[in-house]
Coordinates of C-alpha atoms and ligand atoms in Angstrom, one line a residue:
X30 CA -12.0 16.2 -19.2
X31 CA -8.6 15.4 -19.7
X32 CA -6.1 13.4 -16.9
X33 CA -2.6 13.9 -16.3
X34 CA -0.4 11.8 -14.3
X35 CA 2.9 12.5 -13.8
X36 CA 6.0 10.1 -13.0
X37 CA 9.5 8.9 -13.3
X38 CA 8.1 5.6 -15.2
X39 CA 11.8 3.9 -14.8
X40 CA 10.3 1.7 -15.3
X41 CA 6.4 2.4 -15.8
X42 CA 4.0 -0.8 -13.9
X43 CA 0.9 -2.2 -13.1
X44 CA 0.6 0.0 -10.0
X45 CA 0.4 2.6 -12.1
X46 CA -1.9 1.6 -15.0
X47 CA -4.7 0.3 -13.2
X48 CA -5.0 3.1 -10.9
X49 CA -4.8 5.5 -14.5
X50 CA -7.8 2.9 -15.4
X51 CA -9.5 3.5 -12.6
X52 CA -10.0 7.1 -13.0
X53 CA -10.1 7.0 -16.7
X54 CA -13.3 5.1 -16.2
X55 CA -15.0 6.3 -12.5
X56 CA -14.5 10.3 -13.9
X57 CA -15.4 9.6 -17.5
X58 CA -12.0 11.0 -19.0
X59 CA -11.8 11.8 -22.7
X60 CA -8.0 10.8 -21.7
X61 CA -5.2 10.6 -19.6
X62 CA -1.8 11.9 -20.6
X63 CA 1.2 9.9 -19.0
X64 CA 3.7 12.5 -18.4
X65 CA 7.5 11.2 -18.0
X66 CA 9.8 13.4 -15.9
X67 CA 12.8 14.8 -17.6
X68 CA 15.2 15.8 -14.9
X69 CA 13.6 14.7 -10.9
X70 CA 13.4 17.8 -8.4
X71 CA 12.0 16.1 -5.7
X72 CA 14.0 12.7 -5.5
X73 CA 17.1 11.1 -7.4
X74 CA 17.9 10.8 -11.0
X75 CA 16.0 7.9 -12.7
X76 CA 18.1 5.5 -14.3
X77 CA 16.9 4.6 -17.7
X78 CA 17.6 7.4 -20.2
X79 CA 14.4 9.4 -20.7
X80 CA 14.3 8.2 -24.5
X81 CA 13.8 4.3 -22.6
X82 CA 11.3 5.3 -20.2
X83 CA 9.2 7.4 -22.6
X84 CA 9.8 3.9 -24.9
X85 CA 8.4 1.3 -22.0
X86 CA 5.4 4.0 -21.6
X87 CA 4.6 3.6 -24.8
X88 CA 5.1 -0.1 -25.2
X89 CA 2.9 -0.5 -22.3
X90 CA 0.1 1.4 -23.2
X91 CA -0.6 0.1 -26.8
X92 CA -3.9 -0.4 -27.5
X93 CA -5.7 0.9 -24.8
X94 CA -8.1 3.6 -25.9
X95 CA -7.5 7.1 -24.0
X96 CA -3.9 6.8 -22.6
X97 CA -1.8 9.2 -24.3
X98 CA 2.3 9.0 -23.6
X99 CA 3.2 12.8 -23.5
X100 CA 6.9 13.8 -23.9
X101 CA 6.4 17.6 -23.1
X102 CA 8.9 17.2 -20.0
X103 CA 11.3 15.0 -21.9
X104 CA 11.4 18.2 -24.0
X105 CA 11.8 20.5 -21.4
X106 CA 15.1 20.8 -20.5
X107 CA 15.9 21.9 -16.8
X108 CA 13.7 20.2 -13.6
X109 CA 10.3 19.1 -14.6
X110 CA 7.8 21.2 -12.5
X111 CA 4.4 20.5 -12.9
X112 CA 3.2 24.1 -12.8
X113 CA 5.3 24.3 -16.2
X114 CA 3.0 21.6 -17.5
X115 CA 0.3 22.7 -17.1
X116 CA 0.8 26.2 -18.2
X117 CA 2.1 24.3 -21.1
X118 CA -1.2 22.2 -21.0
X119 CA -3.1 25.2 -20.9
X120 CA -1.2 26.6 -23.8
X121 CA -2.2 23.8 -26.4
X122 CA -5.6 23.0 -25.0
X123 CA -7.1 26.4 -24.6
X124 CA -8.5 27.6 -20.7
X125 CA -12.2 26.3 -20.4
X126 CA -11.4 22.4 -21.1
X127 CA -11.6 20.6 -17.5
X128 CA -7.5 19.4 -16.6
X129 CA -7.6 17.0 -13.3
X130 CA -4.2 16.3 -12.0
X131 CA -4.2 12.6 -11.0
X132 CA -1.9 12.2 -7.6
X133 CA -1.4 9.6 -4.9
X134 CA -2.8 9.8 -1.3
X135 CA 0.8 10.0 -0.3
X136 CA 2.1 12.5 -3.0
X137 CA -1.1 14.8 -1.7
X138 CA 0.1 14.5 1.9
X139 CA 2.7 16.8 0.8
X140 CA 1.3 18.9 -1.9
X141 CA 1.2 22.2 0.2
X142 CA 4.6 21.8 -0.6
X143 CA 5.2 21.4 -4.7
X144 CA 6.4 24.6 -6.1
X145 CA 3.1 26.9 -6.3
X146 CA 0.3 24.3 -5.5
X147 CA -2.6 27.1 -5.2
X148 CA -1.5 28.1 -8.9
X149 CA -1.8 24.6 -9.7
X150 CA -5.2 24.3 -8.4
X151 CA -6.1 27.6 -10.9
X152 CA -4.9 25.0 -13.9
X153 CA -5.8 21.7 -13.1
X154 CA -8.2 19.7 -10.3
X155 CA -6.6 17.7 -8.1
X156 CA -7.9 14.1 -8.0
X157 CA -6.4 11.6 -4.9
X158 CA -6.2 8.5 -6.0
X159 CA -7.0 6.6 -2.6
X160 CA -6.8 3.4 -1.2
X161 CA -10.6 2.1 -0.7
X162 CA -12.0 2.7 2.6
X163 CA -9.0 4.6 3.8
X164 CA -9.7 8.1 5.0
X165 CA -6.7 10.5 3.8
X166 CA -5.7 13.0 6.9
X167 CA -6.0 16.4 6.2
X168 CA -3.2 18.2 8.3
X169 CA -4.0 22.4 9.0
X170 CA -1.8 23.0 5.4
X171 CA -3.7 21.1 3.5
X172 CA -6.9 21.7 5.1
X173 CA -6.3 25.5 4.1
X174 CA -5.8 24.1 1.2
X175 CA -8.6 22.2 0.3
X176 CA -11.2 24.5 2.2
X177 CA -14.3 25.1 -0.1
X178 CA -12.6 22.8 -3.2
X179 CA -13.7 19.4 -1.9
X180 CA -16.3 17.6 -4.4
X181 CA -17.5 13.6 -4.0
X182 CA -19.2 13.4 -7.5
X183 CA -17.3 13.7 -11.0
X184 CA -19.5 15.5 -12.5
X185 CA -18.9 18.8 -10.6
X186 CA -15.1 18.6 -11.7
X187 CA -16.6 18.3 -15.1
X188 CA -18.6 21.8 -14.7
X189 CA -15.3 23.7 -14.1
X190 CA -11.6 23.9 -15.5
X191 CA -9.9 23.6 -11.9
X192 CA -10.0 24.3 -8.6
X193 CA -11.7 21.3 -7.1
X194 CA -10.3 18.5 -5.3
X195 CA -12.0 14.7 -5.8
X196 CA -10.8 11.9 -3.9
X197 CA -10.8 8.8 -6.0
X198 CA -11.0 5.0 -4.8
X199 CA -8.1 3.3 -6.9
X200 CA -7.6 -0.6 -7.1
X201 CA -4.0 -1.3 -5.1
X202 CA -1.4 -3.3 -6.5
X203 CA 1.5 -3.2 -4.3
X204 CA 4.2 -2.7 -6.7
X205 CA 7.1 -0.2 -7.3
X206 CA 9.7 0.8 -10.0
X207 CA 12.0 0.2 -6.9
X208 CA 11.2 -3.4 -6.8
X209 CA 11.1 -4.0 -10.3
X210 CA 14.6 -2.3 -10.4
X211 CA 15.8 -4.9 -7.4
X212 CA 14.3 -8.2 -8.4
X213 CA 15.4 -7.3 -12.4
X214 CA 19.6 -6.1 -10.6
X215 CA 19.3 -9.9 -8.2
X216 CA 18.5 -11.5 -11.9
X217 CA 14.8 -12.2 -11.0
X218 CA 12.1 -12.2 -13.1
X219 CA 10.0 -9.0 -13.0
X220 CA 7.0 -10.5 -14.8
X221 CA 3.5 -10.2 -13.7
X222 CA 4.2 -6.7 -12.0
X223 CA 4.2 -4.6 -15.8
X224 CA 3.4 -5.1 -18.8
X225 CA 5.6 -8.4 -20.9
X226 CA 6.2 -5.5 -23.4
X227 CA 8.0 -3.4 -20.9
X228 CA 9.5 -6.8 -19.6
X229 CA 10.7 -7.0 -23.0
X230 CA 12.0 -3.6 -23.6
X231 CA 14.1 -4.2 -20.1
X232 CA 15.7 -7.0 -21.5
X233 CA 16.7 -6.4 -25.0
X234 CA 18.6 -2.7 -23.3
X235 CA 20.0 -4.7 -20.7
X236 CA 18.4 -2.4 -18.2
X237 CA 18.5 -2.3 -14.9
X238 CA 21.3 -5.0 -14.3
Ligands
LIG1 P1 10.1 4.4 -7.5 O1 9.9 3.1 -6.9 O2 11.2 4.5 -8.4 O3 10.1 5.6 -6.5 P2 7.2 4.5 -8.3 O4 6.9 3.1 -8.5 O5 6.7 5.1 -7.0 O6 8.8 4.7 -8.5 P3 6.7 6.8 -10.0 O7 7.0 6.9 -11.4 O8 7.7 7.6 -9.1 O9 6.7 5.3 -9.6 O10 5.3 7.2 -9.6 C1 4.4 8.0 -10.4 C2 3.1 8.2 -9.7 O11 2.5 7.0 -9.5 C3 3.3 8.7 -8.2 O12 2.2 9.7 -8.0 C4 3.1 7.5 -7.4 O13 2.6 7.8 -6.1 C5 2.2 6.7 -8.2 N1 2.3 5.2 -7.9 C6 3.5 4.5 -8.0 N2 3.3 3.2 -7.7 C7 2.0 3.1 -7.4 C8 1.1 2.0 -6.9 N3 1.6 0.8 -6.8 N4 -0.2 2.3 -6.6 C9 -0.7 3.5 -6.8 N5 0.1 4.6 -7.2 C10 1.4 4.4 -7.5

């Protein structure tokens, strides 16, 4: 099975590697590609160039087996939809090989939504990453949704391509590119929240000042 988790990575953190760790190792993943937005369609432009954030992906991810940087919406041009990745997905990895689209307990709250979710759930399975112990709240559009797709074990998203929906316990780390983009614009130090690498990359570009 292969993972895919989407984001604007400007600049990628901590709160979004462990999580990516999390599943990598609870589902059994082969992999998980990290998949940097080109232009946003849901929210504002990011503000390191798309060549820097696919750079501090990269950087941060070196040496740990199974996390794959993928550029494919970087070299896209026009809004990056997710449904375009993973027909593109589909394209390169044939139909039968399991995809599960990693999201966030708040990202899934308003997945009914993103621009053809029930095709989306024909490519990939969806897999919430949630907070431990919390329940996620299932409003009537996304109980429609999910009706007949939820799973609890792994291994029945591994007997399928798509069409199931797992809800994964993720650690928290209470961090955001928002925060790193404040602390590194009041002259702070960002360390501790990402990886010294990206801290590194943020410096030498003069990024985020
Ligand atoms: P920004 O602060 O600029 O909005 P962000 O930190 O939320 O950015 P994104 O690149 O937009 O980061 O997020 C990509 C994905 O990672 C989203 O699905 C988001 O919900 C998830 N994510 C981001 N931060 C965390 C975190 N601390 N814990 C768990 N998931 C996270």
């Amino acid at each position: 099975m292969i993972g895919i988790l989407g984001g604007t990575f400007d600049p990628i953190h901590f709160g979004h590697l462990r999580p990516a760790l999390d599943c990598l190792q609870a589902l059994g993943l082969d992999e998980i590609r990290l998949v940097p937005l080109n232009v946003a369609v849901h929210r504002e432009p990011p503000v390191a160039s798309a060549m820097l954030r696919l750079a501090m992906l990269e950087a941060a991810i070196v040496g740990q087996p199974g996390f794959v940087a993928d550029a494919r919406e970087i070299e896209r041009p026009g809004g990056s939809y997710t449904y375009d990745t993973l027909i593109s997905l589909r394209a390169e990895l044939g139909g039968e090989r399991p995809l599960c689209l990693l999201i966030g307990a708040d990202a899934f709250a308003g997945f009914p939504g993103w621009h053809r979710p029930t095709d989306l759930l024909d490519l990939a399975h969806l897999v919430v990453m949630r907070r431990p112990g919390a329940s996620v709240m299932l409003d009537p559009g996304l109980q429609a949704l999910c009706a007949g797709r939820i799973r609890t074990r792994p291994g029945d998203l591994a007997e399928s391509p798509a069409g199931r929906i797992l809800f994964q316990e993720v650690t928290q780390i209470d961090v955001s590119a928002t925060r790193v983009r404040t602390l590194v614009g009041q002259g702070l130090s960002p360390r501790w929240l990402l990886p010294d690498a990206v801290v590194s990359i943020i410096a030498a570009e003069g990024l985020y000042r």
